[in-house]
Each structure stands twice: as structure tokens, then as C-alpha cells.
Short mmCIF file of C-alpha atoms and ligand atoms in Angstrom, two decimals:
data_model
loop_
_atom_site.label_atom_id
_atom_site.label_comp_id
_atom_site.label_asym_id
_atom_site.label_seq_id
_atom_site.Cartn_x
_atom_site.Cartn_y
_atom_site.Cartn_z
CA MET A 1299 -21.94 82.76 -60.34
CA SER A 1300 -19.74 80.31 -58.48
CA LEU A 1301 -18.50 77.97 -61.28
CA ARG A 1302 -16.98 79.28 -64.43
CA PHE A 1303 -15.63 77.37 -67.37
CA LEU A 1304 -13.92 77.97 -70.74
CA THR A 1305 -12.80 75.72 -73.52
CA ALA A 1306 -10.39 75.95 -76.39
CA GLY A 1307 -9.78 73.61 -79.33
CA GLU A 1308 -10.56 73.00 -82.93
CA SER A 1309 -12.33 69.92 -84.33
CA HIS A 1310 -9.13 68.74 -86.16
CA GLY A 1311 -6.60 70.55 -83.97
CA SER A 1312 -4.31 68.55 -81.67
CA ALA A 1313 -6.44 68.77 -78.49
CA LEU A 1314 -9.33 70.30 -76.58
CA THR A 1315 -8.48 72.15 -73.39
CA GLY A 1316 -10.83 73.20 -70.61
CA ILE A 1317 -10.71 75.02 -67.31
CA LEU A 1318 -13.36 74.81 -64.56
CA ASP A 1319 -13.00 77.37 -61.83
CA GLY A 1320 -14.76 77.47 -58.48
CA MET A 1321 -15.07 73.83 -57.42
CA PRO A 1322 -15.07 73.31 -53.67
CA ALA A 1323 -12.59 70.86 -52.17
CA GLY A 1324 -13.21 67.29 -51.14
CA VAL A 1325 -15.41 66.03 -54.03
CA LYS A 1326 -14.49 62.54 -54.99
CA VAL A 1327 -13.91 62.13 -58.78
CA THR A 1328 -12.72 58.98 -60.49
CA ARG A 1329 -11.21 58.12 -63.96
CA GLU A 1330 -14.29 56.04 -64.55
CA ASP A 1331 -16.59 59.04 -64.01
CA PHE A 1332 -14.92 60.76 -66.98
CA ALA A 1333 -14.76 57.59 -69.14
CA ALA A 1334 -18.34 56.57 -68.61
CA LEU A 1335 -19.84 60.05 -69.31
CA LEU A 1336 -17.74 60.53 -72.45
CA ALA A 1337 -18.77 57.14 -73.66
CA ARG A 1338 -22.37 58.09 -73.30
CA ARG A 1339 -21.82 61.14 -75.42
CA ARG A 1340 -20.21 59.02 -78.21
CA GLN A 1341 -22.98 56.39 -78.24
CA GLY A 1342 -26.31 56.54 -80.08
CA TYR A 1343 -27.57 55.09 -83.37
CA GLY A 1344 -26.56 57.18 -86.29
CA ARG A 1345 -23.40 58.85 -84.95
CA GLY A 1346 -20.69 59.52 -87.57
CA PRO A 1347 -17.58 57.39 -88.18
CA ARG A 1348 -15.44 59.78 -86.08
CA GLN A 1349 -17.11 58.47 -82.88
CA GLN A 1350 -15.57 55.08 -83.45
CA LEU A 1351 -12.15 56.65 -83.86
CA GLU A 1352 -12.00 59.09 -80.99
CA THR A 1353 -11.20 57.79 -77.54
CA ASP A 1354 -11.94 61.01 -75.65
CA LYS A 1355 -9.41 60.10 -72.95
CA VAL A 1356 -9.23 62.86 -70.40
CA ARG A 1357 -5.93 64.02 -68.94
CA VAL A 1358 -6.46 65.88 -65.68
CA THR A 1359 -3.62 68.46 -65.44
CA ALA A 1360 -4.71 70.38 -62.34
CA GLY A 1361 -7.27 70.59 -59.57
CA LEU A 1362 -7.55 66.96 -58.49
CA ARG A 1363 -5.27 65.16 -56.06
CA ALA A 1364 -5.52 61.57 -55.00
CA GLY A 1365 -9.05 61.36 -56.41
CA TYR A 1366 -10.49 64.49 -54.71
CA THR A 1367 -10.92 68.06 -55.87
CA THR A 1368 -8.55 70.45 -54.10
CA GLY A 1369 -10.50 73.67 -54.55
CA ALA A 1370 -8.01 74.87 -57.20
CA PRO A 1371 -9.14 75.31 -60.91
CA VAL A 1372 -9.64 71.97 -62.62
CA SER A 1373 -7.78 71.79 -65.95
CA LEU A 1374 -8.42 69.08 -68.55
CA LEU A 1375 -6.87 68.03 -71.88
CA ILE A 1376 -8.43 65.70 -74.46
CA GLU A 1377 -6.34 64.84 -77.51
CA ASN A 1378 -7.95 64.40 -80.90
CA VAL A 1379 -6.62 61.00 -81.88
CA ALA A 1380 -8.53 60.34 -85.18
CA ARG A 1381 -6.07 61.44 -87.89
CA ASN A 1382 -6.71 62.57 -91.37
CA GLU A 1383 -4.94 65.18 -93.59
CA LEU A 1384 -7.02 67.99 -91.96
CA HIS A 1385 -4.95 67.51 -88.77
CA ASP A 1386 -1.80 68.31 -90.74
CA TYR A 1387 -3.43 71.49 -91.95
CA MET A 1388 -4.30 72.59 -88.42
CA GLN A 1389 -0.66 72.90 -87.18
CA PRO A 1390 0.00 76.15 -85.27
CA PHE A 1391 3.09 77.58 -86.96
CA ALA A 1392 4.07 78.90 -90.46
CA GLU A 1393 5.17 75.51 -91.86
CA CYS A 1394 1.55 74.48 -92.01
CA ASP A 1395 0.10 75.17 -95.46
CA ALA A 1396 -3.33 76.63 -94.64
CA HIS A 1397 -4.27 77.06 -98.27
CA LYS A 1398 -4.41 73.33 -98.91
CA SER A 1399 -7.40 72.95 -96.55
CA ALA A 1400 -9.26 76.06 -97.56
CA ILE A 1401 -13.10 75.92 -97.59
CA ALA A 1402 -14.17 78.39 -100.23
CA VAL A 1403 -17.79 77.42 -100.41
CA PRO A 1404 -19.73 78.01 -97.18
CA LEU A 1405 -22.31 75.48 -96.06
CA PRO A 1406 -25.82 77.12 -95.74
CA GLY A 1407 -27.00 76.60 -92.11
CA HIS A 1408 -23.49 76.54 -90.70
CA ALA A 1409 -21.36 79.23 -89.02
CA ASP A 1410 -19.18 79.34 -92.26
CA LEU A 1411 -20.52 82.43 -94.04
CA ALA A 1412 -21.36 84.57 -91.00
CA GLY A 1413 -17.86 83.86 -89.60
CA ALA A 1414 -16.12 84.50 -92.91
CA LEU A 1415 -17.87 87.91 -93.24
CA LYS A 1416 -17.09 88.73 -89.60
CA TYR A 1417 -13.36 88.07 -89.99
CA GLY A 1418 -13.11 89.07 -93.70
CA LEU A 1419 -12.01 85.67 -94.87
CA ASN A 1420 -12.40 83.85 -98.18
CA ASP A 1421 -11.69 80.50 -96.43
CA CYS A 1422 -14.16 79.16 -93.90
CA ARG A 1423 -11.77 76.63 -92.27
CA ASN A 1424 -11.00 78.57 -89.09
CA ILE A 1425 -14.65 79.21 -88.52
CA ARG A 1426 -15.77 75.63 -89.16
CA GLU A 1427 -13.10 74.09 -87.05
CA ARG A 1428 -14.06 76.06 -83.90
CA ALA A 1429 -17.81 76.00 -84.57
CA SER A 1430 -17.73 72.21 -84.76
CA ALA A 1431 -19.63 70.26 -82.12
CA ARG A 1432 -16.40 68.50 -81.32
CA GLU A 1433 -15.96 71.23 -78.66
CA THR A 1434 -18.86 69.83 -76.72
CA VAL A 1435 -16.69 66.91 -75.63
CA MET A 1436 -14.84 69.24 -73.46
CA ARG A 1437 -17.95 70.92 -72.00
CA THR A 1438 -19.14 67.42 -71.16
CA ALA A 1439 -15.83 66.47 -69.48
CA LEU A 1440 -15.84 69.70 -67.49
CA SER A 1441 -19.16 68.75 -66.05
CA VAL A 1442 -17.75 65.64 -64.32
CA PRO A 1443 -16.60 67.34 -61.08
CA PRO A 1444 -19.88 69.29 -60.77
CA ARG A 1445 -21.86 66.08 -61.44
CA CYS A 1446 -19.82 64.32 -58.73
CA LEU A 1447 -20.76 67.19 -56.35
CA LEU A 1448 -24.46 66.86 -57.25
CA ARG A 1449 -24.37 63.13 -56.83
CA ALA A 1450 -22.75 63.48 -53.40
CA LEU A 1451 -25.64 65.73 -52.46
CA GLY A 1452 -28.29 63.21 -53.65
CA ILE A 1453 -29.21 65.15 -56.81
CA GLU A 1454 -29.92 62.90 -59.82
CA SER A 1455 -30.43 63.42 -63.50
CA VAL A 1456 -31.36 61.81 -66.82
CA CYS A 1457 -31.56 62.93 -70.44
CA LEU A 1458 -34.09 61.41 -72.83
CA LEU A 1459 -34.93 61.59 -76.53
CA GLU A 1460 -38.47 62.62 -77.12
CA GLN A 1461 -38.85 63.09 -80.86
CA LEU A 1462 -36.69 62.25 -83.90
CA ALA A 1463 -37.67 64.33 -86.98
CA SER A 1464 -41.46 64.06 -87.03
CA VAL A 1465 -41.87 60.80 -85.02
CA ALA A 1466 -42.50 61.29 -81.26
CA ALA A 1467 -41.95 58.85 -78.41
CA LYS A 1468 -44.68 58.67 -75.86
CA ILE A 1469 -43.26 60.22 -72.67
CA ASP A 1470 -45.46 61.05 -69.64
CA TYR A 1471 -43.50 63.79 -67.87
CA GLN A 1472 -45.84 63.52 -64.86
CA ARG A 1473 -44.17 60.19 -63.96
CA HIS A 1474 -41.37 60.26 -61.53
CA PRO A 1475 -38.05 60.90 -63.43
CA ALA A 1476 -36.43 57.81 -61.82
CA GLU A 1477 -39.13 55.72 -63.50
CA LEU A 1478 -38.42 57.40 -66.83
CA ALA A 1479 -34.72 56.74 -66.35
CA SER A 1480 -35.18 53.05 -65.70
CA LEU A 1481 -37.50 52.70 -68.74
CA ALA A 1482 -34.86 54.47 -70.88
CA ALA A 1483 -32.14 52.09 -69.50
CA GLU A 1484 -34.42 49.16 -70.43
CA ALA A 1485 -34.92 50.49 -73.94
CA GLY A 1486 -31.13 50.39 -74.63
CA THR A 1487 -28.48 52.86 -75.56
CA ASP A 1488 -29.34 53.51 -79.19
CA PHE A 1489 -31.66 56.41 -78.44
CA MET A 1490 -32.02 56.91 -74.65
CA THR A 1491 -35.74 57.03 -74.76
CA PRO A 1492 -38.19 55.65 -72.23
CA ASP A 1493 -40.55 54.50 -75.14
CA LYS A 1494 -39.07 51.21 -76.35
CA ASN A 1495 -41.84 50.95 -78.99
CA VAL A 1496 -40.40 53.77 -81.00
CA VAL A 1497 -36.84 52.43 -81.29
CA ALA A 1498 -37.24 50.24 -84.37
CA ASN A 1499 -38.97 53.01 -86.27
CA TRP A 1500 -36.30 55.57 -85.35
CA LYS A 1501 -33.56 53.04 -86.43
CA ALA A 1502 -35.17 52.66 -89.77
CA MET A 1503 -35.45 56.43 -90.18
CA VAL A 1504 -31.76 56.81 -89.35
CA ASP A 1505 -30.86 54.08 -91.88
CA SER A 1506 -32.71 55.83 -94.69
CA ALA A 1507 -31.39 59.18 -93.81
CA ALA A 1508 -27.81 57.79 -93.73
CA ALA A 1509 -28.35 56.24 -97.17
CA ALA A 1510 -29.29 59.67 -98.48
CA ASP A 1511 -26.42 61.49 -96.59
CA LYS A 1512 -29.07 63.45 -94.68
CA SER A 1513 -29.30 64.22 -91.00
CA LEU A 1514 -32.18 64.16 -88.58
CA GLY A 1515 -33.03 66.69 -85.83
CA GLY A 1516 -35.52 66.31 -83.02
CA THR A 1517 -36.39 67.09 -79.38
CA ALA A 1518 -34.79 65.90 -76.23
CA ALA A 1519 -35.26 66.49 -72.47
CA VAL A 1520 -33.02 66.88 -69.48
CA ILE A 1521 -34.41 66.27 -65.97
CA PHE A 1522 -32.86 66.80 -62.54
CA TRP A 1523 -34.43 65.85 -59.31
CA ASN A 1524 -34.03 66.16 -55.50
CA LEU A 1525 -33.12 69.85 -56.00
CA PRO A 1526 -34.00 72.31 -53.19
CA ALA A 1527 -36.45 75.10 -53.90
CA GLY A 1528 -35.01 78.55 -54.55
CA LEU A 1529 -32.10 78.01 -56.82
CA GLY A 1530 -31.87 81.05 -59.11
CA SER A 1531 -33.61 84.35 -58.40
CA HIS A 1532 -36.66 86.43 -59.28
CA ASN A 1533 -34.81 89.66 -58.59
CA GLN A 1534 -32.92 90.39 -61.85
CA HIS A 1535 -33.28 89.28 -65.41
CA ASP A 1536 -29.82 87.81 -65.59
CA LEU A 1537 -30.14 85.95 -62.24
CA ARG A 1538 -33.31 84.08 -63.22
CA LEU A 1539 -32.44 80.41 -63.53
CA ASP A 1540 -34.45 79.94 -66.71
CA THR A 1541 -32.41 82.80 -68.33
CA ARG A 1542 -29.20 81.01 -67.48
CA LEU A 1543 -30.30 77.52 -68.43
CA ALA A 1544 -31.85 78.62 -71.71
CA ALA A 1545 -28.63 80.35 -72.61
CA LEU A 1546 -26.60 77.30 -71.84
CA LEU A 1547 -28.91 74.97 -73.91
CA MET A 1548 -29.05 77.46 -76.84
CA SER A 1549 -25.23 77.45 -76.93
CA ILE A 1550 -25.14 73.78 -78.11
CA PRO A 1551 -24.57 73.67 -81.78
CA ALA A 1552 -27.80 73.16 -83.85
CA VAL A 1553 -30.14 73.83 -80.91
CA ARG A 1554 -32.87 76.25 -82.09
CA GLY A 1555 -35.30 76.32 -79.21
CA VAL A 1556 -35.67 75.61 -75.53
CA GLU A 1557 -38.70 74.92 -73.36
CA VAL A 1558 -39.14 74.88 -69.59
CA GLY A 1559 -41.45 71.95 -68.60
CA LEU A 1560 -44.31 71.66 -71.06
CA GLY A 1561 -44.04 75.34 -71.98
CA GLN A 1562 -45.37 75.18 -75.47
CA GLN A 1563 -48.35 73.11 -74.48
CA GLN A 1564 -49.09 75.58 -71.62
CA ALA A 1565 -48.89 78.48 -74.08
CA HIS A 1566 -51.35 76.71 -76.47
CA GLY A 1567 -53.84 75.86 -73.67
CA GLN A 1568 -53.19 72.12 -74.12
CA CYS A 1569 -52.25 71.48 -70.46
CA PRO A 1570 -52.73 73.33 -67.14
CA ALA A 1571 -50.77 76.58 -66.79
CA ALA A 1572 -49.87 75.96 -63.13
CA ASP A 1573 -49.57 73.09 -60.65
CA PRO A 1574 -51.64 72.83 -57.42
CA VAL A 1575 -49.74 73.16 -54.13
CA THR A 1576 -50.13 70.69 -51.17
CA PHE A 1577 -48.52 70.63 -47.72
CA SER A 1578 -48.22 67.97 -45.05
CA SER A 1579 -45.90 67.82 -42.09
CA GLU A 1580 -44.54 64.47 -43.24
CA ALA A 1581 -43.96 65.18 -46.97
CA GLY A 1582 -43.59 69.05 -46.83
CA TRP A 1583 -44.49 71.08 -49.92
CA LEU A 1584 -45.55 69.15 -53.01
CA ARG A 1585 -47.28 69.68 -56.33
CA THR A 1586 -49.87 67.22 -57.62
CA SER A 1587 -48.61 67.83 -61.19
CA ASN A 1588 -45.40 69.31 -62.74
CA TYR A 1589 -46.31 71.07 -65.99
CA ALA A 1590 -44.10 73.96 -64.95
CA GLY A 1591 -41.09 71.66 -65.06
CA GLY A 1592 -39.92 72.62 -61.52
CA LEU A 1593 -39.25 76.34 -62.38
CA GLU A 1594 -41.40 79.24 -61.30
CA GLY A 1595 -40.45 82.90 -61.20
CA GLY A 1596 -36.83 82.19 -62.20
CA MET A 1597 -36.35 79.76 -59.32
CA THR A 1598 -36.52 75.99 -58.74
CA ASN A 1599 -39.67 75.10 -56.82
CA GLY A 1600 -38.48 71.74 -55.41
CA GLU A 1601 -40.23 69.60 -58.09
CA PRO A 1602 -38.11 67.82 -60.78
CA LEU A 1603 -36.53 70.37 -63.14
CA ILE A 1604 -37.59 69.47 -66.74
CA LEU A 1605 -36.00 71.24 -69.72
CA ARG A 1606 -36.60 70.37 -73.32
CA PHE A 1607 -34.79 71.52 -76.44
CA HIS A 1608 -35.20 71.36 -80.19
CA MET A 1609 -32.23 70.58 -82.50
CA LYS A 1610 -32.30 71.09 -86.23
CA PRO A 1611 -30.88 68.52 -88.64
CA LEU A 1612 -27.10 69.09 -89.06
CA PRO A 1613 -26.66 71.25 -92.14
CA ALA A 1614 -23.83 69.19 -93.54
CA ASN A 1615 -25.24 67.94 -96.84
CA THR A 1616 -28.51 69.84 -97.50
CA GLY A 1617 -27.74 70.10 -101.20
CA LEU A 1618 -28.54 73.82 -100.99
CA PRO A 1619 -26.82 76.23 -103.35
CA SER A 1620 -24.04 78.48 -102.11
CA VAL A 1621 -21.37 80.81 -103.54
CA ASP A 1622 -17.59 80.45 -103.82
CA LEU A 1623 -16.10 83.16 -101.68
CA GLN A 1624 -13.01 83.35 -103.90
CA THR A 1625 -14.69 83.64 -107.35
CA GLY A 1626 -18.20 85.01 -106.41
CA GLN A 1627 -19.64 82.24 -108.62
CA PRO A 1628 -22.52 79.93 -107.62
CA ALA A 1629 -21.09 76.72 -106.22
CA THR A 1630 -22.17 73.53 -104.35
CA PRO A 1631 -20.47 72.98 -100.91
CA ALA A 1632 -18.13 69.99 -100.82
CA PHE A 1633 -19.43 66.77 -99.19
CA TYR A 1634 -18.98 67.05 -95.48
CA ARG A 1635 -18.65 64.04 -93.16
CA SER A 1636 -21.30 64.29 -90.49
CA ASP A 1637 -23.49 62.45 -87.97
CA THR A 1638 -26.85 61.16 -89.23
CA GLN A 1639 -28.25 62.05 -85.85
CA ALA A 1640 -26.38 63.90 -83.04
CA LEU A 1641 -29.48 64.39 -80.78
CA THR A 1642 -28.24 61.69 -78.45
CA ALA A 1643 -24.91 63.44 -78.01
CA ALA A 1644 -26.60 66.83 -77.67
CA ALA A 1645 -28.84 65.42 -74.86
CA VAL A 1646 -25.76 64.33 -72.89
CA VAL A 1647 -24.14 67.74 -73.55
CA ALA A 1648 -27.32 69.44 -72.41
CA GLU A 1649 -27.44 67.38 -69.20
CA SER A 1650 -23.79 68.33 -68.65
CA VAL A 1651 -24.10 72.13 -68.98
CA VAL A 1652 -27.24 72.12 -66.84
CA ALA A 1653 -25.28 70.11 -64.19
CA ILE A 1654 -22.60 72.77 -64.14
CA GLU A 1655 -25.09 75.56 -63.68
CA LEU A 1656 -27.07 73.79 -61.01
CA ALA A 1657 -23.89 72.93 -59.10
CA SER A 1658 -22.90 76.59 -59.41
CA GLN A 1659 -26.28 77.73 -58.08
CA LEU A 1660 -26.04 75.29 -55.14
CA LEU A 1661 -22.63 76.65 -54.22
CA GLU A 1662 -24.05 80.18 -54.33
CA MET A 1663 -26.94 79.27 -52.13
CA THR A 1664 -25.06 77.25 -49.49
CA GLY A 1665 -21.63 78.92 -49.64
CA GLY A 1666 -18.81 76.74 -48.28
CA SER A 1667 -15.39 75.74 -49.51
CA THR A 1668 -15.68 72.04 -48.88
CA LEU A 1669 -18.17 69.29 -49.73
CA GLU A 1670 -18.75 68.74 -45.95
CA GLN A 1671 -19.75 72.36 -45.31
CA ILE A 1672 -22.02 72.39 -48.37
CA SER A 1673 -23.61 69.10 -47.46
CA THR A 1674 -24.35 70.17 -43.89
CA ARG A 1675 -25.83 73.48 -45.09
CA LEU A 1676 -28.00 71.83 -47.72
CA GLU A 1677 -29.35 69.29 -45.28
CA ASP A 1678 -30.37 72.12 -42.94
CA LEU A 1679 -31.96 73.99 -45.84
CA ARG A 1680 -33.86 70.89 -47.00
CA ALA A 1681 -35.17 70.31 -43.45
CA ARG A 1682 -36.33 73.93 -43.18
CA GLN A 1683 -38.01 73.81 -46.60
CA LYS A 1684 -40.19 70.91 -45.36
CA ARG A 1685 -41.72 73.00 -42.62
CA LEU A 1686 -44.21 75.89 -42.54
CA PRO A 1687 -42.06 79.09 -42.60
CA ARG A 1688 -42.23 81.06 -39.34
C1 LIG B 935 -18.66 67.85 -86.67
C2 LIG B 935 -18.38 66.98 -87.75
C3 LIG B 935 -17.86 65.60 -87.50
C4 LIG B 935 -18.40 65.14 -86.17
C5 LIG B 935 -17.94 66.13 -85.13
C6 LIG B 935 -18.70 67.35 -85.25
O1 LIG B 935 -16.46 65.57 -87.47
P1 LIG B 935 -15.61 65.01 -88.66
O2 LIG B 935 -15.79 66.09 -89.74
O3 LIG B 935 -14.24 64.93 -88.18
O4 LIG B 935 -16.19 63.73 -89.10
O5 LIG B 935 -17.95 63.82 -85.94
O6 LIG B 935 -18.23 65.63 -83.82
C7 LIG B 935 -17.27 65.10 -83.12
C8 LIG B 935 -16.05 64.76 -83.52
C9 LIG B 935 -17.67 64.81 -81.77
O7 LIG B 935 -16.85 64.30 -81.00
O8 LIG B 935 -18.83 65.06 -81.43
C10 LIG B 935 -19.04 69.21 -86.84
O9 LIG B 935 -18.68 69.84 -87.86
O10 LIG B 935 -19.77 69.80 -85.99
#
């Protein structure tokens, strides 16, 4: 493990804080890199009103100097600027009246009840504030330096929406990811999908869900390409790259399942279970298909890495019965402002946490304290991986 990160912050607290440790020196990072990525996380058709209010402006408080990483831990701060009375109730010291913002009725499907029982609380506020997906803005921001490192090494990525509720886009994962990325760019920013024909239908679905205060889940994909073979390991359960990537994707709020490549179709016999190998001295090692999604035996195999995840509808206003933690009586949870769909945001977050892990794996494989050293070693490795091993 070469890169480590931690976040702190509550949804309606004053700010989110993050630390990323282990970045090499000499990686160029600009203000625009942060702004553009965080704007991508806010966009999407069906995001909640909060997304228009938050600016997600990143203050870099350590680890960058004159536009380059120094090798020291990178420290970031993002203030929550949208204000409502909840922010007054999240003040750190005794003058804040916590009772005024108590949540006595847990939302089914949320962290509320499990957290209240864990901490012995009859107020779910502390749990909900930290479990909120607002925290993912910091994980996304922390991925910027690792993304800049990957970009400098020629590694590219895209995230795509594949299915919203029961309506699937048509995506051929056997196409080159750069083609999928340019189709998605053509289809616009509402849903980040390469299938422009599904967009109008998805918009109408979001409109009717919004009118009913419901939320929609779905499936999205993250693809990285130009990776060397051998990131990860087959040697120990916790070093397998699929172990680590699945854990990171599952850590995104509301994600309920993860697939590597077309894993479910492979399991159900609906597509080949493996991809044929070819070799030529010009092209090196190639596969004629990529159903495995670029991961075999816990390691990248040099093909595009394809990960897919399933996100449930946000459980904000399901209308399901609950119980008042203070009275023990049946009760309906209070209305809770939410996104109609947050799959577009989750896809950007997923791409971000995967970027951090892949950068970490590359650092582990190449060693090196500076971008220059890493780049030279990776070039050498790539050249060797094109030849027959001796
Ligand atoms: C969230 C509830 C909403 C979302 C929030 C996540 O916040 P609020 O209750 O203030 O409207 O907008 O997501 C973000 C703020 C964000 O930046 O993604 C929740 O409970 O998970």
C-alpha cells in the first residue's frame, strides 16, 4: 500500500477535510484539475438542490508547492457553503443546541438505526451527518493528485452510466474505451452514457420520480486503460487487486454490488468465461475479447480494466414505517431532502477511488520518489511486457 487517505467531515458541518499520504514529488496539479473534477461530480440530471448551492472549492493546505507535489502529505479543505438551520446545529462546542436538530425516527435503508443502536443514541443526527454521501466530495478531491500522476503516465479513464432503474443503455464493452468515452461526451453531461438514445427516456423517468419524491438506482461502470499487466497480486487474499477495488467501490454509500468485467454474464453462461491470448512482436500480448475486464488472478492483465457497480435508490423517502427511538411508538420518518438520482455522482466517485488505488499499485510496482523515476521504470516495464519473457 503506497497511497493512504482519510477524510473527516459531516454533511452540514463547517467543512470536509482530507489527507492523502504517499504521493511522489514532481506531479503537476492545477486548480482547474480540482474544479473540473468536482464539477463533474455535481452535474447529472436529477441531482438535489444542494448541488446548485455548493461550490466545492478546494483549499490545498499542504503537499503542493508552485503547482507540483512535493512528496509530503497532501491536505485539503472544502467548506460547506450552503447554509440552513442544520449548520447552526452542527457547531462543535456546548453553545450548540443538539436537541433542536434531533432525528428520533430512523429512515429504513439508512445508517440511522444501526448507528443509533451501536452508539446507544435516541437521536440519529450524528450518524446521518457522517454517513451522508456529502463525504464523497472529499474522496473525489483527494483523487486529483493520483489522477494527475496516472495522466502523466498515459493512463486514461472514463465512467459511464449503464442502467437507470430497469432501463438499460446499450453499451458494447468490447469496444475500445476511448470510443465509449467519446460517445458519452457526445451524448451530453446529463447521464454520462455512450447510448444517446436512452437519454430522453431516463430524463422522463427522473422527472416522474422527482414528482413522487422517489429516487432511482442503477448500474454504472468505471474503465481505465493503458495499464501495465501485473498490478495487484495473486499471492494473498488482501493483495488481490479485485479484493481492494471491490472494497473501495462497496464503500460508496448506497452501492450494493460490484462486478469485474461482465462477471454476472460469465457466471450465468451468457458470455465467454475467458479471453483468447495472442502475441506478435509489434503489438505484444493482446486479447481478442475482454469479458474478464482486464483482471485475472488478482492482477491486471494489460487489457482495459472494467468495473461495474450497482447502486440502490437512495432510501430518503421510501414511505416505509419506522419507530420513534424516544417513545417506542410507530412513526413515519420526516421528509428528507435528497437527490432523485445520484448514480452520476457515484460513478465519478467510483472512478476517483479506483484512480487512487491504481496509482498506489503503480507506485508499489515501480518504486521511486519522483514522477521522473516512476515514468522511466514504467517505460522499461512496458517495453519488457511487449516481449517474450526470457
Ligand atoms: C445526502 C443528502 C443531500 C445530498 C447530499 C447527500 O444533502 P442535503 O440533505 O443537504 O440536501 O445533497 O449530497 C451532497 C451534499 C453532495 O455533495 O453530494 C445524504 O444524506 O447522503
